Amino acid sequence: MLNPYAIEIKDPKEGELAEEKLAALKKILRDMGSVLVAFSGGVDSSFLLKVAVTTIGKDACALTATSPAYLESELEEATALAGKLGAKHIIVDSNELTIEGFADNPENRCYFCKTELFKICSEKARDLGIRYVLDGTNSDDLNDFRPGSGAAKELGVRSPLEEAGLTKKEIRYLSKKMGLSTWDKPNLACLSSRFPYGVTITGERLERIKACEGYLRELGFHQVRVRYHDTIARIEVLPEMLKLFIDGGIREGIIKKFKEQGFTYVTLDLEGYRSGSANEVLKAKVDKKSAS
């Protein structure tokens, strides 16, 4: 199956603009002097760590916080990449399910999670004498509902990719030029995002989602989400992948796996994968309020 994130920037002007933003990012990092990157191993934080290590060397390090909502495979990849880049990599055990209010899954759920993460990062940064904590927010992220950004502002966390105006497309383009294996990696989001707001998040439910998504990835679906709706599992894949579900063998295998995980019904979202689909209910509320 073709990877939809294997994109190219072919317009020379677009490439020049990306390089200009990269130069701006490097200046930001040099001015900071020493940084600790909140490192998930995704496209953005990997690119940021690479540029930070290249720009300020040993004064750049990474921190990854494990949790029930973070895939073990992602931790393995993050650890391997940090080692390849030659970055000091700190791994801290964390569990957002123990944070008061988080498991209730309110609309500002990410605020609780990011507050916990950034507090951990800030404490480690102070212990190491590091001046700044950074996250991988890019300029495209400003177009979505992200309550975690409030936690970043409160705790003084900087977002240099966004400050430099770098878009996701530009980050993928520059990552490929630098030889980063993450350049065409699918978009990541913690497993807690699979639950509609107000639906309780538990460790057992996270494991069920983890198993179902893992099975779909084994089948070759690069970008996938399994949304939890009690007895119903709603599958999101990229629109061009929807036709693969016509194959009886694939479909039957998915149904069997999902029912083994306790789901009664298995559904396919015909609109396909889209980032932040859980926030569509919030937009609907706003639209309804505006219309009344």
C-alpha angles and dihedrals in degrees: 000000000000117000108236091205093062089100130154136210104221101165107095091214091055090049092049091050090051090051091050090053090048089054089051090050092052091051091051090052094046090051090051092055099196129029143179113208120211092229123199096161092244126132097273103041091043091053091046092050092047093052092043093052091045092048105039103013118200091009088075121075138164135230125198121189115204121214142158088266094054118084118240089223090057091053090051092050093045091050092049093048095047088052092049091051091049093238125150103249123201119194118197128185113235136165118195090188088075092057111105110253097009098100090052085068102221122184090264093050092129090059090065093047096047092045089056092046096046093047089055090048093047093051092050091046091054091048090052096042092244116156104210140033114209135195131196100245110145131197093263090060090069088074094066135066104265114165089176088075088069090059090051092054093046093052097041096248114162127220104203095174089059091041089056091048095241117166126208091253092052092047091053090047094050092042090057092049089053093050096246112161089214094066093103098028116136118256113273132214129167115264091247087075089070092075124082112242111274094028111117115248116218134174091245093053092048090054091052092052091045092054094048095048091045090055092051091050090052087057089056103261101145097189115035142151127188108201117206118229103164104262091005128079113200114201122209119191131158111286093245089058096055093089091064090073089069087075104098095211094053093045095048092048091052093048091050093048094047094048089051085058091056103263116137096196130033117200136181119221104227092202088063131212118337127165114254096012089150087067093059089090089058092053090048089055092051093047092049092049091049091050094051 
